[in-house]
mmCIF file of C-alpha atoms and ligand atoms in Angstrom:
data_model
loop_
_atom_site.group_PDB
_atom_site.id
_atom_site.type_symbol
_atom_site.label_atom_id
_atom_site.label_comp_id
_atom_site.label_asym_id
_atom_site.label_seq_id
_atom_site.Cartn_x
_atom_site.Cartn_y
_atom_site.Cartn_z
ATOM 1 C CA UNK A 1 136.947 76.258 74.278
ATOM 2 C CA UNK A 2 133.202 75.996 74.752
ATOM 3 C CA UNK A 3 131.951 76.592 78.294
ATOM 4 C CA UNK A 4 129.787 73.645 79.364
ATOM 5 C CA UNK A 5 126.171 74.279 80.250
ATOM 6 C CA UNK A 6 124.177 71.998 82.540
ATOM 7 C CA UNK A 7 120.437 72.556 82.790
ATOM 8 C CA UNK A 8 117.816 71.043 85.081
ATOM 9 C CA UNK A 9 114.500 70.329 83.389
ATOM 10 C CA UNK A 10 112.059 69.849 86.230
ATOM 11 C CA UNK A 11 109.105 69.131 83.936
ATOM 12 C CA UNK A 12 105.801 68.975 85.869
ATOM 13 C CA UNK A 13 107.487 69.029 89.287
ATOM 14 C CA UNK A 14 108.080 71.663 91.981
ATOM 15 C CA UNK A 15 105.655 74.471 92.697
ATOM 16 C CA UNK A 16 106.976 77.689 94.262
ATOM 17 C CA UNK A 17 107.595 76.260 97.728
ATOM 18 C CA UNK A 18 109.520 73.183 96.484
ATOM 19 C CA UNK A 19 111.395 75.500 94.120
ATOM 20 C CA UNK A 20 112.418 77.673 97.060
ATOM 21 C CA UNK A 21 113.574 74.637 99.087
ATOM 22 C CA UNK A 22 115.671 73.392 96.177
ATOM 23 C CA UNK A 23 117.247 76.766 95.466
ATOM 24 C CA UNK A 24 118.141 77.409 99.120
ATOM 25 C CA UNK A 25 119.749 73.968 99.349
ATOM 26 C CA UNK A 26 121.534 74.278 96.030
ATOM 27 C CA UNK A 27 122.833 77.771 96.719
ATOM 28 C CA UNK A 28 124.480 76.470 99.882
ATOM 29 C CA UNK A 29 126.465 74.003 97.741
ATOM 30 C CA UNK A 30 127.288 76.360 94.908
ATOM 31 C CA UNK A 31 130.641 77.512 96.270
ATOM 32 C CA UNK A 32 131.897 73.916 96.176
ATOM 33 C CA UNK A 33 130.916 73.388 92.520
ATOM 34 C CA UNK A 34 133.140 73.984 89.489
ATOM 35 C CA UNK A 35 133.151 77.608 88.307
ATOM 36 C CA UNK A 36 133.634 77.021 84.592
ATOM 37 C CA UNK A 37 130.120 75.859 83.864
ATOM 38 C CA UNK A 38 126.825 77.615 83.198
ATOM 39 C CA UNK A 39 124.109 76.236 85.461
ATOM 40 C CA UNK A 40 120.450 76.641 84.551
ATOM 41 C CA UNK A 41 117.262 75.484 86.252
ATOM 42 C CA UNK A 42 113.939 75.210 84.441
ATOM 43 C CA UNK A 43 110.978 75.158 86.834
ATOM 44 C CA UNK A 44 107.305 75.140 85.788
ATOM 45 C CA UNK A 45 105.791 78.545 84.841
ATOM 46 C CA UNK A 46 104.230 79.234 88.262
ATOM 47 C CA UNK A 47 107.615 78.880 89.964
ATOM 48 C CA UNK A 48 109.612 81.120 87.617
ATOM 49 C CA UNK A 49 109.086 84.354 89.559
ATOM 50 C CA UNK A 50 110.137 82.695 92.811
ATOM 51 C CA UNK A 51 113.225 81.288 91.076
ATOM 52 C CA UNK A 52 114.350 84.536 89.443
ATOM 53 C CA UNK A 53 113.783 86.468 92.696
ATOM 54 C CA UNK A 54 115.803 84.000 94.759
ATOM 55 C CA UNK A 55 118.555 83.780 92.129
ATOM 56 C CA UNK A 56 118.810 87.479 91.263
ATOM 57 C CA UNK A 57 122.333 87.677 92.735
ATOM 58 C CA UNK A 58 123.370 84.129 91.795
ATOM 59 C CA UNK A 59 125.325 82.693 88.880
ATOM 60 C CA UNK A 60 122.521 80.161 88.403
ATOM 61 C CA UNK A 61 120.241 81.128 85.510
ATOM 62 C CA UNK A 62 116.542 80.425 85.076
ATOM 63 C CA UNK A 63 114.864 78.861 82.065
ATOM 64 C CA UNK A 64 111.246 78.283 81.110
ATOM 65 C CA UNK A 65 110.289 74.848 79.776
ATOM 66 C CA UNK A 66 108.197 76.186 76.905
ATOM 67 C CA UNK A 67 106.511 79.354 75.633
ATOM 68 C CA UNK A 68 104.066 80.505 72.988
ATOM 69 C CA UNK A 69 105.148 81.732 69.584
ATOM 70 C CA UNK A 70 102.375 84.348 69.890
ATOM 71 C CA UNK A 71 102.760 87.741 71.555
ATOM 72 C CA UNK A 72 99.288 88.088 73.097
ATOM 73 C CA UNK A 73 95.603 87.572 72.356
ATOM 74 C CA UNK A 74 93.118 84.721 72.369
ATOM 75 C CA UNK A 75 95.483 81.840 73.172
ATOM 76 C CA UNK A 76 94.097 80.359 76.381
ATOM 77 C CA UNK A 77 96.707 78.800 78.635
ATOM 78 C CA UNK A 78 99.723 80.230 76.841
ATOM 79 C CA UNK A 79 102.665 82.324 78.102
ATOM 80 C CA UNK A 80 104.578 84.709 75.834
ATOM 81 C CA UNK A 81 108.270 85.416 75.400
ATOM 82 C CA UNK A 82 107.714 88.999 76.599
ATOM 83 C CA UNK A 83 106.122 87.720 79.811
ATOM 84 C CA UNK A 84 109.132 85.494 80.469
ATOM 85 C CA UNK A 85 111.465 88.443 79.898
ATOM 86 C CA UNK A 86 109.412 90.578 82.258
ATOM 87 C CA UNK A 87 110.110 88.119 85.095
ATOM 88 C CA UNK A 88 113.844 87.925 84.244
ATOM 89 C CA UNK A 89 113.923 84.466 82.704
ATOM 90 C CA UNK A 90 116.984 84.066 80.446
ATOM 91 C CA UNK A 91 116.598 80.702 78.703
ATOM 92 C CA UNK A 92 113.697 78.704 77.294
ATOM 93 C CA UNK A 93 113.632 74.987 76.463
ATOM 94 C CA UNK A 94 111.984 74.538 73.070
ATOM 95 C CA UNK A 95 111.108 71.425 71.104
ATOM 96 C CA UNK A 96 111.490 68.951 73.962
ATOM 97 C CA UNK A 97 110.440 65.503 72.759
ATOM 98 C CA UNK A 98 107.550 65.524 75.257
ATOM 99 C CA UNK A 99 106.265 68.729 73.619
ATOM 100 C CA UNK A 100 106.683 67.140 70.210
ATOM 101 C CA UNK A 101 105.074 63.776 71.000
ATOM 102 C CA UNK A 102 102.408 64.667 73.591
ATOM 103 C CA UNK A 103 101.431 68.149 72.394
ATOM 104 C CA UNK A 104 102.041 67.694 68.690
ATOM 105 C CA UNK A 105 104.603 70.470 68.250
ATOM 106 C CA UNK A 106 105.986 70.424 64.725
ATOM 107 C CA UNK A 107 109.354 71.638 63.470
ATOM 108 C CA UNK A 108 107.547 74.693 62.049
ATOM 109 C CA UNK A 109 105.995 75.604 65.410
ATOM 110 C CA UNK A 110 109.310 75.064 67.169
ATOM 111 C CA UNK A 111 111.006 77.275 64.572
ATOM 112 C CA UNK A 112 108.448 80.052 65.192
ATOM 113 C CA UNK A 113 109.125 79.789 68.934
ATOM 114 C CA UNK A 114 112.896 79.900 68.457
ATOM 115 C CA UNK A 115 112.590 83.037 66.314
ATOM 116 C CA UNK A 116 110.281 84.643 68.871
ATOM 117 C CA UNK A 117 112.664 83.824 71.731
ATOM 118 C CA UNK A 118 115.532 85.500 69.880
ATOM 119 C CA UNK A 119 113.362 88.523 69.147
ATOM 120 C CA UNK A 120 113.315 89.286 72.898
ATOM 121 C CA UNK A 121 116.833 87.953 73.591
ATOM 122 C CA UNK A 122 115.774 84.821 75.412
ATOM 123 C CA UNK A 123 118.257 82.032 74.735
ATOM 124 C CA UNK A 124 116.617 78.893 73.347
ATOM 125 C CA UNK A 125 117.685 75.426 74.449
ATOM 126 C CA UNK A 126 116.605 73.706 71.252
ATOM 127 C CA UNK A 127 115.916 69.989 71.715
ATOM 128 C CA UNK A 128 116.293 67.422 68.985
ATOM 129 C CA UNK A 129 116.420 63.642 69.024
ATOM 130 C CA UNK A 130 115.349 60.435 67.351
ATOM 131 C CA UNK A 131 113.116 57.599 68.498
ATOM 132 C CA UNK A 132 114.506 54.077 68.836
ATOM 133 C CA UNK A 133 112.537 53.010 65.781
ATOM 134 C CA UNK A 134 114.106 55.807 63.732
ATOM 135 C CA UNK A 135 117.626 54.929 64.926
ATOM 136 C CA UNK A 136 117.164 51.212 64.303
ATOM 137 C CA UNK A 137 115.570 51.941 60.932
ATOM 138 C CA UNK A 138 118.710 53.772 59.783
ATOM 139 C CA UNK A 139 116.970 57.159 59.838
ATOM 140 C CA UNK A 140 119.010 58.850 62.570
ATOM 141 C CA UNK A 141 120.843 61.353 60.373
ATOM 142 C CA UNK A 142 117.838 62.158 58.204
ATOM 143 C CA UNK A 143 115.627 62.817 61.247
ATOM 144 C CA UNK A 144 118.184 65.019 62.997
ATOM 145 C CA UNK A 145 119.076 66.943 59.849
ATOM 146 C CA UNK A 146 115.399 67.747 59.240
ATOM 147 C CA UNK A 147 114.783 68.776 62.864
ATOM 148 C CA UNK A 148 117.846 71.031 62.832
ATOM 149 C CA UNK A 149 117.327 72.568 59.393
ATOM 150 C CA UNK A 150 113.598 73.221 59.822
ATOM 151 C CA UNK A 151 113.882 74.252 63.474
ATOM 152 C CA UNK A 152 116.596 76.808 62.710
ATOM 153 C CA UNK A 153 115.045 78.263 59.544
ATOM 154 C CA UNK A 154 115.780 82.023 59.349
ATOM 155 C CA UNK A 155 117.867 81.955 62.541
ATOM 156 C CA UNK A 156 120.809 84.304 61.914
ATOM 157 C CA UNK A 157 124.442 83.525 62.598
ATOM 158 C CA UNK A 158 124.431 85.833 65.600
ATOM 159 C CA UNK A 159 121.262 84.211 66.966
ATOM 160 C CA UNK A 160 122.784 80.774 66.412
ATOM 161 C CA UNK A 161 125.631 81.690 68.741
ATOM 162 C CA UNK A 162 122.996 82.346 71.426
ATOM 163 C CA UNK A 163 121.231 79.049 70.801
ATOM 164 C CA UNK A 164 122.039 75.925 72.794
ATOM 165 C CA UNK A 165 121.244 72.586 71.165
ATOM 166 C CA UNK A 166 120.188 69.674 73.351
ATOM 167 C CA UNK A 167 120.591 66.318 71.640
ATOM 168 C CA UNK A 168 118.255 63.953 73.477
ATOM 169 C CA UNK A 169 117.643 60.504 72.025
ATOM 170 C CA UNK A 170 113.977 59.937 72.840
ATOM 171 C CA UNK A 171 114.691 56.333 73.874
ATOM 172 C CA UNK A 172 117.038 57.576 76.612
ATOM 173 C CA UNK A 173 114.762 60.185 78.209
ATOM 174 C CA UNK A 174 113.478 59.092 81.598
ATOM 175 C CA UNK A 175 114.140 55.446 80.785
ATOM 176 C CA UNK A 176 117.419 54.810 82.584
ATOM 177 C CA UNK A 177 118.798 53.682 79.222
ATOM 178 C CA UNK A 178 121.656 55.977 78.358
ATOM 179 C CA UNK A 179 123.451 56.330 75.033
ATOM 180 C CA UNK A 180 126.988 55.012 75.266
ATOM 181 C CA UNK A 181 129.612 57.774 75.281
ATOM 182 C CA UNK A 182 130.597 56.692 71.758
ATOM 183 C CA UNK A 183 127.016 56.737 70.457
ATOM 184 C CA UNK A 184 126.513 60.167 72.004
ATOM 185 C CA UNK A 185 129.838 61.550 70.713
ATOM 186 C CA UNK A 186 129.233 60.235 67.190
ATOM 187 C CA UNK A 187 125.809 61.824 67.090
ATOM 188 C CA UNK A 188 127.047 65.124 68.534
ATOM 189 C CA UNK A 189 129.741 65.190 65.881
ATOM 190 C CA UNK A 190 127.067 64.697 63.234
ATOM 191 C CA UNK A 191 124.891 67.454 64.747
ATOM 192 C CA UNK A 192 127.864 69.815 64.713
ATOM 193 C CA UNK A 193 128.539 68.936 61.078
ATOM 194 C CA UNK A 194 124.972 69.943 60.193
ATOM 195 C CA UNK A 195 125.520 73.271 61.977
ATOM 196 C CA UNK A 196 128.726 73.648 59.966
ATOM 197 C CA UNK A 197 126.774 73.052 56.740
ATOM 198 C CA UNK A 198 124.283 75.742 57.742
ATOM 199 C CA UNK A 199 126.517 78.345 59.409
ATOM 200 C CA UNK A 200 130.149 77.522 58.689
ATOM 201 C CA UNK A 201 132.831 76.166 60.934
ATOM 202 C CA UNK A 202 133.572 79.319 62.914
ATOM 203 C CA UNK A 203 129.981 79.320 64.226
ATOM 204 C CA UNK A 204 129.626 75.563 64.656
ATOM 205 C CA UNK A 205 132.807 75.390 66.725
ATOM 206 C CA UNK A 206 131.253 77.800 69.214
ATOM 207 C CA UNK A 207 127.745 76.318 69.461
ATOM 208 C CA UNK A 208 127.157 74.353 72.639
ATOM 209 C CA UNK A 209 125.508 70.957 72.243
ATOM 210 C CA UNK A 210 124.171 69.339 75.398
ATOM 211 C CA UNK A 211 123.461 65.642 75.756
ATOM 212 C CA UNK A 212 120.220 64.641 77.469
ATOM 213 C CA UNK A 213 118.756 61.275 78.403
ATOM 214 C CA UNK A 214 119.256 59.578 81.773
ATOM 215 C CA UNK A 215 122.366 61.574 82.695
ATOM 216 C CA UNK A 216 123.213 60.778 86.329
ATOM 217 C CA UNK A 217 126.070 61.626 88.711
ATOM 218 C CA UNK A 218 127.780 58.322 87.873
ATOM 219 C CA UNK A 219 127.756 58.623 84.073
ATOM 220 C CA UNK A 220 128.207 62.398 83.744
ATOM 221 C CA UNK A 221 132.007 62.331 83.623
ATOM 222 C CA UNK A 222 132.211 59.865 80.758
ATOM 223 C CA UNK A 223 129.534 61.598 78.698
ATOM 224 C CA UNK A 224 130.671 65.159 79.289
ATOM 225 C CA UNK A 225 134.265 64.116 78.699
ATOM 226 C CA UNK A 226 133.494 63.579 74.998
ATOM 227 C CA UNK A 227 134.895 66.130 72.570
ATOM 228 C CA UNK A 228 131.577 67.386 71.160
ATOM 229 C CA UNK A 229 129.461 67.131 74.312
ATOM 230 C CA UNK A 230 129.223 70.533 75.974
ATOM 231 C CA UNK A 231 127.014 69.835 78.941
ATOM 232 C CA UNK A 232 123.763 68.126 79.790
ATOM 233 C CA UNK A 233 120.027 68.625 79.939
ATOM 234 C CA UNK A 234 118.934 66.671 82.982
ATOM 235 C CA UNK A 235 115.495 65.508 84.086
ATOM 236 C CA UNK A 236 115.242 62.973 86.919
ATOM 237 C CA UNK A 237 118.699 63.497 88.404
ATOM 238 C CA UNK A 238 118.099 67.252 88.685
ATOM 239 C CA UNK A 239 115.154 66.976 91.059
ATOM 240 C CA UNK A 240 117.281 66.520 94.182
ATOM 241 C CA UNK A 241 119.933 69.015 95.259
ATOM 242 C CA UNK A 242 122.523 66.363 96.099
ATOM 243 C CA UNK A 243 122.304 64.479 92.818
ATOM 244 C CA UNK A 244 122.244 67.636 90.664
ATOM 245 C CA UNK A 245 125.256 69.023 92.543
ATOM 246 C CA UNK A 246 127.138 65.697 92.277
ATOM 247 C CA UNK A 247 126.345 65.466 88.576
ATOM 248 C CA UNK A 248 127.850 68.935 88.006
ATOM 249 C CA UNK A 249 130.885 68.123 90.153
ATOM 250 C CA UNK A 250 131.529 64.839 88.351
ATOM 251 C CA UNK A 251 130.717 66.124 84.885
ATOM 252 C CA UNK A 252 132.885 69.225 84.807
ATOM 253 C CA UNK A 253 136.615 68.836 85.165
ATOM 254 C CA UNK A 254 138.540 72.063 85.692
HETATM 255 C C1 PEP B 1 114.822 65.497 79.876
HETATM 256 O O1 PEP B 1 113.695 65.560 80.306
HETATM 257 O O2 PEP B 1 115.203 66.366 79.074
HETATM 258 C C2 PEP B 1 115.672 64.399 80.315
HETATM 259 C C3 PEP B 1 116.832 64.236 79.736
HETATM 260 O O3 PEP B 1 115.201 63.581 81.315
HETATM 261 P P1 PEP B 1 116.023 62.414 82.101
HETATM 262 O O4 PEP B 1 117.334 63.021 82.516
HETATM 263 O O5 PEP B 1 115.155 62.062 83.255
HETATM 264 O O6 PEP B 1 116.218 61.307 81.127
#
C-alpha cells in the first residue's frame, strides 16, 4: 500500500507572516485530519525558515517550490539544495509546468536539479504533464514518456523510491477544469507503466504519483479514490486552511 501524499503549492503567495497565520490555523485542525497521509506545504523561499521553525515538532513537512542545480557561485537570484537542507526543508517541487513554460526549464535542467536534490537527500516532487494541444494532437504518451525518461536520467532505483511524481495536465492547472477521474487514472496507469519500464515493477509499485490540476475539497475523494492516484499537488485550494483541511479529509479514506 502506498501512503498518499498531499502537498500545497503556494506559488507566489504568502510571505512569512501569512505563512505563520496559515500554519497556526492548520496545526489547530491537524488532530482531526486522517493520520495515514503525508502532508507537505511549499511556501515561497523567504517563508521557508518560518515554516520549518513552526513545524519542527509537527508531522507536516516543508517543501521548496524550486532550487538551483548549482551549488554556489555567480548565479544571481538562485538558491541551492544545500541551503534548503540547512533550513530543514525536506522536499522540493521540480519541473512545475510554470517553471517549464514561463522560465524555460528543459528536461535536462530539471534532470540536473533532481540529481542535485538527491545528492543532499531532498525529496523531489517531480512534475510532468501535457498541454491541451498535445493531448488533443494524440501526443500525450510521447510527451509524458520523454519528460519522465529525460527527467529521471541517471536517477538510481533507491533515489527513485524517494521521488514523488506529480502528474499535472497543464490544461487543468489553475483553470477550474479538472481531468475526469477516468482520464486521470488512465494517465497515472500509463505513467506507472513508464516507471516499470525504467525501474521494474517492484519499484514502480512503490512510487507515489500525485494528481494535480484544480483539485478541490469536492472532487478530491473521486480523484484520490483511483487505484494509481496517490495524493494531490494542490494550488488554489491549498491557500486557505479550511479548504486544504477539507480536501485532505475528503481525499483520504482510512
Ligand atoms: C499547481 O499549481 O500545481 C496546481 C495544481 O494548481 P491548482 O490546484 O490551482 O490547479
